[in-house]
Short mmCIF file of C-alpha atoms and ligand atoms in Angstrom, two decimals:
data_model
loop_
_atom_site.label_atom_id
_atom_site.label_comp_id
_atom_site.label_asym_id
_atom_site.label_seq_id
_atom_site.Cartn_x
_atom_site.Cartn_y
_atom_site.Cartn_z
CA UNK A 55 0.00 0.00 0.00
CA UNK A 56 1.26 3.42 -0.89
CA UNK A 57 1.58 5.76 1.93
CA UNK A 58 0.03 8.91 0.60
CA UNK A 59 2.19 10.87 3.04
CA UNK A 60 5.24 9.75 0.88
CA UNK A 61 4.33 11.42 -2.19
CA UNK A 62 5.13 14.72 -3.21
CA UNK A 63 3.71 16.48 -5.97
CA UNK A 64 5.14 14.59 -9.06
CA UNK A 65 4.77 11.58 -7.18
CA UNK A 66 1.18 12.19 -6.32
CA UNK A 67 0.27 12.98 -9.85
CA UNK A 68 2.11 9.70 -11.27
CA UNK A 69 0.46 7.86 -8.74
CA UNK A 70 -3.21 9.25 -9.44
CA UNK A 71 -2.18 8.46 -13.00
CA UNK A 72 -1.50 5.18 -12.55
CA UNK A 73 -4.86 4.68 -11.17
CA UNK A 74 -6.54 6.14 -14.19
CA UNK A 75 -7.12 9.91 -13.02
CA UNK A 76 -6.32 13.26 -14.29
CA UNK A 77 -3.38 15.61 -13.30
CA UNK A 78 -5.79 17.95 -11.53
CA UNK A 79 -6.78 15.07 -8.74
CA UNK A 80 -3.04 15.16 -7.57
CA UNK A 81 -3.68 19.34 -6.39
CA UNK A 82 -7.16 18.42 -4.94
CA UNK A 83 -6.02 15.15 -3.17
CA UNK A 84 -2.97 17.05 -2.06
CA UNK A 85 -5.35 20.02 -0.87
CA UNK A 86 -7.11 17.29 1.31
CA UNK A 87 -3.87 15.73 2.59
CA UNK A 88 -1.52 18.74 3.62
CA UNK A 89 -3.95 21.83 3.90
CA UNK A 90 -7.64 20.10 5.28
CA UNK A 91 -4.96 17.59 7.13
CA UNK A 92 -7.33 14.95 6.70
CA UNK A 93 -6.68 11.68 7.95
CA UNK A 94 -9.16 9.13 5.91
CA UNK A 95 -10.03 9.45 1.99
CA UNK A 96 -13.62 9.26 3.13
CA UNK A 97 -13.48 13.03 4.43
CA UNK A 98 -12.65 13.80 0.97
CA UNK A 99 -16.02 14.58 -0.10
CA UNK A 100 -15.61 16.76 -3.71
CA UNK A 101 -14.03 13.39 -5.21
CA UNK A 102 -16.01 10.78 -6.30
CA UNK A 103 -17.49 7.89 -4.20
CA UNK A 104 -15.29 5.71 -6.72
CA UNK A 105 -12.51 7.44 -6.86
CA UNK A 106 -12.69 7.26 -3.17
CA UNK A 107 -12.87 3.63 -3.01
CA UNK A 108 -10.00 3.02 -5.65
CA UNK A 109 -7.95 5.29 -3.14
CA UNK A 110 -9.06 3.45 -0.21
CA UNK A 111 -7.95 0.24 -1.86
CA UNK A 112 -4.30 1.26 -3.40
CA UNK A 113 -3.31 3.86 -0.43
CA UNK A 114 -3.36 4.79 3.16
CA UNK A 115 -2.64 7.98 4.75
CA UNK A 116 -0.41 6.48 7.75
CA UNK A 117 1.16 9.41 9.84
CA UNK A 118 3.73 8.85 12.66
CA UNK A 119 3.68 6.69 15.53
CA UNK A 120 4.02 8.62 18.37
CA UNK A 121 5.11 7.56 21.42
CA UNK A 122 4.92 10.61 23.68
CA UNK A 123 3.84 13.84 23.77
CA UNK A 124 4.55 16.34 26.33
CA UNK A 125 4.25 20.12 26.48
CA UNK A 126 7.18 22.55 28.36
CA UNK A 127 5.67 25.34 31.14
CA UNK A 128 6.56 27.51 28.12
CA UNK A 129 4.52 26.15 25.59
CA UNK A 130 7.15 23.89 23.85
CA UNK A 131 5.92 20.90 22.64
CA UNK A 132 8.00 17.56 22.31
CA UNK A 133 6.62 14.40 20.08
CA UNK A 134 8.98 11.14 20.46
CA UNK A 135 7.84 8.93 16.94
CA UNK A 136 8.72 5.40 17.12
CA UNK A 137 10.27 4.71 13.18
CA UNK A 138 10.68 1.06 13.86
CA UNK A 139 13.34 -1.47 14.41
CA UNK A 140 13.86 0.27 18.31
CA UNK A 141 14.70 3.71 16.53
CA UNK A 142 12.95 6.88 18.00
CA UNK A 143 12.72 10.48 16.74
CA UNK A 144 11.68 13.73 18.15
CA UNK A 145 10.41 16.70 16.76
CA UNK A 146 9.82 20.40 18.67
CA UNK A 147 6.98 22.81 18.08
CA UNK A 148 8.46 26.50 19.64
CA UNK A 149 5.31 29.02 19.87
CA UNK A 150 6.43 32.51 19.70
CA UNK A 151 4.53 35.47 18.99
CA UNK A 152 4.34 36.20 15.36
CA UNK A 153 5.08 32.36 14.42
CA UNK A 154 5.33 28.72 15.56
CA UNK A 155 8.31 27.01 14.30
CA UNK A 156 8.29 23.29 13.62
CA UNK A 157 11.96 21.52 14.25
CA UNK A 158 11.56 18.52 12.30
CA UNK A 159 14.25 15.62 11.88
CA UNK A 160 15.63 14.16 9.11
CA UNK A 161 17.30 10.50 9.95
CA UNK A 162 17.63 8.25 12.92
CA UNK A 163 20.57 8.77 14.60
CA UNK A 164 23.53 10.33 12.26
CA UNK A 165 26.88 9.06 11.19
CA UNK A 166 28.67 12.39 11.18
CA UNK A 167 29.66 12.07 14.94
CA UNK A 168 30.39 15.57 15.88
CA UNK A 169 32.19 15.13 19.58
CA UNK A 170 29.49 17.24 21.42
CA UNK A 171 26.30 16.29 19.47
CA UNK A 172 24.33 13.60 21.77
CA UNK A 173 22.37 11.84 18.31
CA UNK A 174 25.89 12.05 16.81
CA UNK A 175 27.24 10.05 19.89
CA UNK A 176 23.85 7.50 19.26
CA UNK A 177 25.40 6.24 15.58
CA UNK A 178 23.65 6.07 12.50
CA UNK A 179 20.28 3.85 12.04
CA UNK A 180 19.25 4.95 9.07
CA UNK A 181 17.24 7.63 6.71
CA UNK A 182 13.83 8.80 7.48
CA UNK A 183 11.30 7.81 4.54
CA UNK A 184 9.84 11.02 2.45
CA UNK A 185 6.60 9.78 4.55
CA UNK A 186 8.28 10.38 8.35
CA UNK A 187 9.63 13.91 7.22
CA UNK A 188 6.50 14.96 6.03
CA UNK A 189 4.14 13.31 8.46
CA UNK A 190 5.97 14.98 11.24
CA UNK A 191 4.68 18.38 9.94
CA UNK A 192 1.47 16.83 8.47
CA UNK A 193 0.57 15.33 12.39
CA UNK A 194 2.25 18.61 14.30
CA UNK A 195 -0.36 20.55 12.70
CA UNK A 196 -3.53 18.30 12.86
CA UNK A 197 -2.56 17.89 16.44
CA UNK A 198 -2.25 21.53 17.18
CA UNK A 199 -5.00 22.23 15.27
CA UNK A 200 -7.29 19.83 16.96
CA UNK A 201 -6.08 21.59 20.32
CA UNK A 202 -7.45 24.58 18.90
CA UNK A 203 -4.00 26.20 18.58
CA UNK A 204 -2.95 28.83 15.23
CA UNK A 205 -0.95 30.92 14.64
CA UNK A 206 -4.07 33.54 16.07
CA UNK A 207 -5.11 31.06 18.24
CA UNK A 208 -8.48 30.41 16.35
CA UNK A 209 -9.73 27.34 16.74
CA UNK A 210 -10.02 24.53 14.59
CA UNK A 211 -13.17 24.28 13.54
CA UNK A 212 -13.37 28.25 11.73
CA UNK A 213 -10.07 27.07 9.98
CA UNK A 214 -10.69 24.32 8.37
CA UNK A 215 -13.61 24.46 6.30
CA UNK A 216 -14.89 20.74 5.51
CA UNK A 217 -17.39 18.99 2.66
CA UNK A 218 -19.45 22.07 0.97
CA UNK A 219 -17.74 24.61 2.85
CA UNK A 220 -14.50 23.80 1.28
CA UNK A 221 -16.23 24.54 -2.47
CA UNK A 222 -15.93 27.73 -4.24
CA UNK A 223 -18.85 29.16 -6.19
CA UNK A 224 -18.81 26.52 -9.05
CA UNK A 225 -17.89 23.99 -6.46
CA UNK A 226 -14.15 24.23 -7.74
CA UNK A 227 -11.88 23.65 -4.61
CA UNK A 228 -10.52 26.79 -2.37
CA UNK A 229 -7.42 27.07 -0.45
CA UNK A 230 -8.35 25.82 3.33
CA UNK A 231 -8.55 30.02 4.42
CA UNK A 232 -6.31 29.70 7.15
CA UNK A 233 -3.51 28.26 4.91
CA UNK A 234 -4.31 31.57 2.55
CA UNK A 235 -3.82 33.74 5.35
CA UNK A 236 -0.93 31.96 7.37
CA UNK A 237 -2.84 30.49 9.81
CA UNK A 238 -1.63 27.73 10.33
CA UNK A 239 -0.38 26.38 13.44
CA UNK A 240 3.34 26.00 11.98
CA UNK A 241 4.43 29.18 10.09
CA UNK A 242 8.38 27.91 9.84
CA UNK A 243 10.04 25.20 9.81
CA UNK A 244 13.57 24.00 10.45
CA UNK A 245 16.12 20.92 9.87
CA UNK A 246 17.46 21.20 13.20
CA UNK A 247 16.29 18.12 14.35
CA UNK A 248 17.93 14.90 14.63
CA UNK A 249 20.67 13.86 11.72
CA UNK A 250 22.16 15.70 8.97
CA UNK A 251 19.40 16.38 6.79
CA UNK A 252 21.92 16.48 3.60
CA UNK A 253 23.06 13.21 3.84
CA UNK A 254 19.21 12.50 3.57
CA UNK A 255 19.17 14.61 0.78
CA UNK A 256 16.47 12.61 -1.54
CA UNK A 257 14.13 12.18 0.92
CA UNK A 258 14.98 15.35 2.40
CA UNK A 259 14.45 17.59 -1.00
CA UNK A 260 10.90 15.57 -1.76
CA UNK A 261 9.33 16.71 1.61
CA UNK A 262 10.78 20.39 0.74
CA UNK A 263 9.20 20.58 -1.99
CA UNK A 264 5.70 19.44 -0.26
CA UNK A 265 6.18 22.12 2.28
CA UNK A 266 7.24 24.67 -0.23
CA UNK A 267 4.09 23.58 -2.90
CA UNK A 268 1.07 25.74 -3.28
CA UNK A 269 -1.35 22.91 -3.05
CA UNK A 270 0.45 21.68 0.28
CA UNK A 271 1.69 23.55 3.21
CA UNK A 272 2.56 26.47 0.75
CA UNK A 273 5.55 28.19 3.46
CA UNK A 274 7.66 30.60 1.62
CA UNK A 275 11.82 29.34 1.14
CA UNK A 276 12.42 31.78 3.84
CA UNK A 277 10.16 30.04 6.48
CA UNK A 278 12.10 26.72 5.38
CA UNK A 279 15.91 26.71 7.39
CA UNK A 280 17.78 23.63 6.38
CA UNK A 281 20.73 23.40 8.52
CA UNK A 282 23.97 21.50 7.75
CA UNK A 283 27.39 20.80 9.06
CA UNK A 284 28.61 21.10 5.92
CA UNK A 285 28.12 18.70 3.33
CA UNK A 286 29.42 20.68 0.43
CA UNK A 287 28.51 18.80 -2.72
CA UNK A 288 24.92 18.63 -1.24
CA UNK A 289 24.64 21.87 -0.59
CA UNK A 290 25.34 22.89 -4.28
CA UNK A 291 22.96 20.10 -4.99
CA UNK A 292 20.06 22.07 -2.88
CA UNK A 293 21.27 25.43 -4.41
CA UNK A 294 19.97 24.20 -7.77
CA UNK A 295 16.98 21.71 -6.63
CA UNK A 296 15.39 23.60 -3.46
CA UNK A 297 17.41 26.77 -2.16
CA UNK A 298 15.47 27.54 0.84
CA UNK A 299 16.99 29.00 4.09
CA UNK A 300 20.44 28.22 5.11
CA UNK A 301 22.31 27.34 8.04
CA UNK A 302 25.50 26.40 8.57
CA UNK A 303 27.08 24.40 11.87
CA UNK A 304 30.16 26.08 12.07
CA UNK A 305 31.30 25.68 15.48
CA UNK A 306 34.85 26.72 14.99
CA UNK A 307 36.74 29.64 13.47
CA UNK A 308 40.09 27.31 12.30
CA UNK A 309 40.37 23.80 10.63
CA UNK A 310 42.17 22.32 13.47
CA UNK A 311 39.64 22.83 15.70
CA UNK A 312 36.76 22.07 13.79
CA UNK A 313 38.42 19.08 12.29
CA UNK A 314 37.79 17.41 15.95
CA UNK A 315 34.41 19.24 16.93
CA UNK A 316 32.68 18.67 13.70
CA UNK A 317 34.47 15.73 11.98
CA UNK A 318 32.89 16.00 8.35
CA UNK A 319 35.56 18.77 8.64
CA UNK A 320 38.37 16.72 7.02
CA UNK A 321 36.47 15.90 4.06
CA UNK A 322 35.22 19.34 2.70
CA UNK A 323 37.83 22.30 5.15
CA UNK A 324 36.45 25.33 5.92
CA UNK A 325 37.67 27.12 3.02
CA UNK A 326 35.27 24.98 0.87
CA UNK A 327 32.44 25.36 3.13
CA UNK A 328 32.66 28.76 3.04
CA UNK A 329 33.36 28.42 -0.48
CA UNK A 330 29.91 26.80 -0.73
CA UNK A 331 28.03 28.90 1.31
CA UNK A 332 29.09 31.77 -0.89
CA UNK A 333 27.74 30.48 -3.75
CA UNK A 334 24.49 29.12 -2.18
CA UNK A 335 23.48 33.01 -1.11
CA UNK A 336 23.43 33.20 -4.76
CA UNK A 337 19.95 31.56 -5.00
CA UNK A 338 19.29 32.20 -1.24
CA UNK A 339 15.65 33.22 -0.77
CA UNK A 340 17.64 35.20 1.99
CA UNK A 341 20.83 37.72 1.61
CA UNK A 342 23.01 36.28 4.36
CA UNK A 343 23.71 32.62 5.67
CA UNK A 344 22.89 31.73 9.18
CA UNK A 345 26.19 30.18 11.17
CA UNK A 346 25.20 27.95 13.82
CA UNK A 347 28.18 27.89 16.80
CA UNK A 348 27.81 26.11 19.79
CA UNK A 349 29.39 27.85 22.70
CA UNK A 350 31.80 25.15 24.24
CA UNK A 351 33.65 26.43 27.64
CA UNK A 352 36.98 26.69 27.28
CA UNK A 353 37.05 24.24 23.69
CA UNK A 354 35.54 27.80 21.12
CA UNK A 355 34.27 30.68 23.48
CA UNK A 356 37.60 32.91 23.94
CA UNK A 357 37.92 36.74 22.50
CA UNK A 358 40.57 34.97 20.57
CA UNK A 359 38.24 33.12 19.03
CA UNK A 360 36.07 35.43 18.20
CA UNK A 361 38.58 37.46 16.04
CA UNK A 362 39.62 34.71 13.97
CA UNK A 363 35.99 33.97 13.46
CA UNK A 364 35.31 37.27 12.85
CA UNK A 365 38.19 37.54 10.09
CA UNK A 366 37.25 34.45 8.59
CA UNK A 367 33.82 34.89 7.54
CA UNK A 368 34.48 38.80 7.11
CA UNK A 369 33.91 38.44 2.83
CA UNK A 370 30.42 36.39 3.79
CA UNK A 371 26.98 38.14 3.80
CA UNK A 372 25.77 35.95 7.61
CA UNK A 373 24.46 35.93 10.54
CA UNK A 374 25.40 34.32 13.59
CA UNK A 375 23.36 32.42 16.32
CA UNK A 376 25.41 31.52 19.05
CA UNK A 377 24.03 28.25 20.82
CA UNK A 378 24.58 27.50 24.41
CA UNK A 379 25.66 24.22 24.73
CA UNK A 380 22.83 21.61 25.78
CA UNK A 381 24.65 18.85 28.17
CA UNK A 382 23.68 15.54 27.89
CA UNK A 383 24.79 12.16 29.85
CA UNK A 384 28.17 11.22 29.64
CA UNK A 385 29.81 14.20 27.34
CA UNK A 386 32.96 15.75 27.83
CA UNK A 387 32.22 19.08 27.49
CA UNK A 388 30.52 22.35 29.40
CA UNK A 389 28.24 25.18 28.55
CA UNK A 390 30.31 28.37 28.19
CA UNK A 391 29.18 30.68 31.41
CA UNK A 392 26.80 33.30 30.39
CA UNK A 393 29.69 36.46 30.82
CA UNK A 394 31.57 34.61 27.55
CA UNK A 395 28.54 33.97 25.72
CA UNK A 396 27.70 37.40 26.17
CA UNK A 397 31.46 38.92 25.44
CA UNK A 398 31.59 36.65 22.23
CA UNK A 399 28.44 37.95 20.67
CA UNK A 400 29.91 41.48 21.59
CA UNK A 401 33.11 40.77 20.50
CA UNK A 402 31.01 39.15 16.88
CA UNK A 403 28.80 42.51 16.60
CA UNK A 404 31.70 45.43 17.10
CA UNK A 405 32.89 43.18 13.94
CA UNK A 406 29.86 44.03 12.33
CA UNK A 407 28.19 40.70 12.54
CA UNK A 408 24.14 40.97 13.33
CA UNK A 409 24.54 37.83 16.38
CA UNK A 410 21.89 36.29 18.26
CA UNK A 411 21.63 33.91 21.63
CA UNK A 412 19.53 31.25 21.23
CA UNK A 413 17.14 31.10 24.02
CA UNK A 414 16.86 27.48 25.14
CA UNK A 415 13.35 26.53 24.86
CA UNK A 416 11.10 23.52 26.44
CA UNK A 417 14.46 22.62 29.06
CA UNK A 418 12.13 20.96 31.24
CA UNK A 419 10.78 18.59 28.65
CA UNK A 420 14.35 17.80 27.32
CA UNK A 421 13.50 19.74 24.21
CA UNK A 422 16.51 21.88 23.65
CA UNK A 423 18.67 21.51 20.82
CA UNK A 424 20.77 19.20 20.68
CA UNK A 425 19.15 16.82 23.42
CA UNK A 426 17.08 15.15 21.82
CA UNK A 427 18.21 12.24 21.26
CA UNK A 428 19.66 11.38 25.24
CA UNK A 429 16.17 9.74 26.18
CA UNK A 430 15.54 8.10 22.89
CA UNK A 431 18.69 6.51 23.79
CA UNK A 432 17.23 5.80 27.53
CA UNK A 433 14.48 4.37 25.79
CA UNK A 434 15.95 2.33 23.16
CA UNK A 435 19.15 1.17 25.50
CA UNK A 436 21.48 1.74 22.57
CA UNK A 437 24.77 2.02 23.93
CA UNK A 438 26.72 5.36 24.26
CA UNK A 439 29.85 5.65 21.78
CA UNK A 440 30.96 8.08 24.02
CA UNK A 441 35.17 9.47 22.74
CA UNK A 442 37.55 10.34 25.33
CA UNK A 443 37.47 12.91 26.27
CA UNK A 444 39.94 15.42 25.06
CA UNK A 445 43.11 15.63 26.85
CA UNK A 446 42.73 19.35 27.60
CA UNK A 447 40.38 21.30 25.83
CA UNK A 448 43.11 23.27 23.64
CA UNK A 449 42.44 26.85 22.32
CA UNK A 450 43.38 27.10 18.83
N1 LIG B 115 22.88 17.91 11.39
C1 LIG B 115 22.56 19.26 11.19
C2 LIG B 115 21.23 19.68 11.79
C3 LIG B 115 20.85 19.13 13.14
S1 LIG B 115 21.66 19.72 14.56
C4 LIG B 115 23.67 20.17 11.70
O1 LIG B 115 24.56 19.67 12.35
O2 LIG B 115 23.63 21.35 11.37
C5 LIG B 115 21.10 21.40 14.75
C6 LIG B 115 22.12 22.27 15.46
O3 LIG B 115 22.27 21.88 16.82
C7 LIG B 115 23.49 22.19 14.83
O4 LIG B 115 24.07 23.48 14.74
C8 LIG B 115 24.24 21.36 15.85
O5 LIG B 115 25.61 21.56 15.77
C9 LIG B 115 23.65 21.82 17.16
N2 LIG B 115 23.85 20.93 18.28
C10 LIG B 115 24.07 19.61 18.28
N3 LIG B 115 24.22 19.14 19.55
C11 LIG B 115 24.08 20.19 20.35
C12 LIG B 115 24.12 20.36 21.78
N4 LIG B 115 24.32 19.34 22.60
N5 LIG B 115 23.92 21.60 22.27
C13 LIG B 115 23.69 22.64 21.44
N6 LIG B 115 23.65 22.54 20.11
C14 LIG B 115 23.84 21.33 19.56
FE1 LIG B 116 24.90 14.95 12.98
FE2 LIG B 116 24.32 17.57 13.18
FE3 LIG B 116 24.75 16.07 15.38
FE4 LIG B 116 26.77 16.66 13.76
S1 LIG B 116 25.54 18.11 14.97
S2 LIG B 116 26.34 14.62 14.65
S3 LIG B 116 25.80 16.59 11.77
S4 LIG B 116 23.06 15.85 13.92
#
């Protein structure tokens, strides 16, 4: 049986196809799947009883298994989906005011084993299917939706018109109105999540293109962040295919540094991932690249630092969002104390570089970045391949 859910639009239409339809039943089906966020072809009431039935018969519409669900004092909201074989994933919802940002991930586990990244230090399992990228956002949504939570907090049922509501005046199909005016629950979305979304990058670039189509979710490239630590062949690869919103785990401002925080390092240096991002802001649906650095005490936090960082990136149109370090079981490494965080992000903006904190959201539920995978790994009793650690944490 098809899964519905792993279809995106070329897919959808090949499969209707197949089944003896028209191109147009791939927008309307798609309509029903990602906009009305239906959950059974029976609620799809402008297609035909038979074309229902043939549906029911080759396809299903399975989203993911969850196995928790828990929501932080300040509104964060943690899913843990079971993807089989004793693999877990998690994915974030972060309310704010103007938006509600979806962190979605991309593979189970991830084989790029950067020293203080706790699903790095879990080992690879294996891809997510097109169908458990995309059914994250496709269930985030029905299930804030169903808890009567938008993006203006209307409730469910004024948002998503059903049956003859859902018909324009010659019964041709509308756009579900709260997708037409943003209204949906999740406004952004980011591959922050758990694995390296580029080493996906199949899967990965199918569900973009659902979230980025019309007849889906319909989010502009600049609600879309894919971060990466730097897979630079990919990333030219997503330049061409799906440029949305860029960022860029950089971590460190030399190659003998980031060589050991952010192994993938050795293979493509910094000069080519800069390289890269350069030429990736030439399709950007933004004008700057986002650079992702975790603040590390003592290992990447010094005013030292921040100058060669600074000098580094100074021909690079970016951003920077400095991360405090999330600790997990068993690491070798601390959060930088608040005073350095604070010094580095002045030291980065008297260079001229716009830099942000990033608050740590949903602590209580173990939803900050970079923790989620600690109680998968609780859960699942995978083993910790925890490295020594470093003999002293040497400042480059
Ligand atoms: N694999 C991709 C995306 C997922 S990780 C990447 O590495 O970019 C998202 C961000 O969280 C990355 O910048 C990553 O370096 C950072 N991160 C990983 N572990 C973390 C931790 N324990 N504390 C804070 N940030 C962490
Ligand atoms: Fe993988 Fe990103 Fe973690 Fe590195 S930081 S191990 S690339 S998920």
């Amino acid at each position: 049986m098809t899964n519905l859910l792993d279809l995106d639009a070329a897919g959808l239409a090949a499969f209707l196809a197949d089944l003896g339809e028209k191109p147009f039943r791939a927008k309307q089906v798609s309509r029903w799947l990602h906009q009305r966020l239906v959950g059974d072809f029976g609620a799809m009431t402008d297609l035909s009883k038979s074309l229902r039935e043939k549906l029911a018969a080759a396809a299903q519409i399975r989203g993911p298994a969850v196995v928790s669900d828990t929501t932080a004092a300040d509104g964060t909201r943690k899913w843990l989906l079971d993807v089989g074989g004793g693999n877990a994933v998690e994915m974030v919802y972060i309310p704010e005011d103007d938006r509600g940002t979806l962190c979605i991930s991309s593979q189970a586990g991830c084989a790029l084993d950067c020293a203080f990244c706790s699903t790095g230090k879990q080992g690879f399992s294996r891809n997510l299917a097109t169908a458990e990228i995309i059914g994250q956002l496709w269930h985030a949504n029905r299930a804030l939706l169903a808890d009567g939570v938008s993006a203006e907090g209307r409730p469910e049922r004024e948002l998503l018109p059903l049956g003859g509501k859902a018909q324009g005046a010659k019964g041709a199909l509308v756009t579900a109105p709260w997708v037409e005016r943003g209204r949906a629950p999740i406004t952004n979305v980011v591959m922050m999540g758990m694995g390296e979304p580029l080493a996906n990058y199949d899967n990965v670039l199918s569900a973009l293109t659902v979230f980025l189509d019309d007849n889906a979710y319909g989010l502009s490239r600049r609600r879309v962040t894919l971060s990466t630590s730097g897979l630079v062949p990919a990333m030219d690869r997503l330049r061409d295919d799906c440029p949305v919103a860029l960022a860029v785990s950089l971590h460190a401002g030399n190659d003998l540094l980031r060589d050991r925080l952010v192994p993938i390092n050795r293979k493509y240096p910094l000069a080519q991932l800069l390289a890269a991002s350069l030429r990736y802001l030439d399709r950007a649906p933004r004008d700057f690249v986002t650079f992702e650095y975790v603040m590390l005490d003592g290992v990447n936090d010094s005013a030292l630092h921040a100058r060669e960082l600074a000098t580094l990136v100074r021909d690079i149109p970016c951003k920077f969002n400095l991360i405090p370090w999330n600790p997990f079981p068993g690491a070798a490494f601390q959060t930088s104390p608040r005073a350095r965080i604070l010094a580095f992000q002045k030291a980065l903006m008297d260079a001229g570089f716009v830099t942000t904190i990033r608050k740590t959201r949903g602590e209580d539920i173990d939803a900050a970045c970079g923790q989620l995978a600690g109680r998968v790994q609780d859960r699942t009793k995978r083993q910790f391949r925890i490295q020594p650690a470093p003999a002293s944490p040497a400042i480059h």
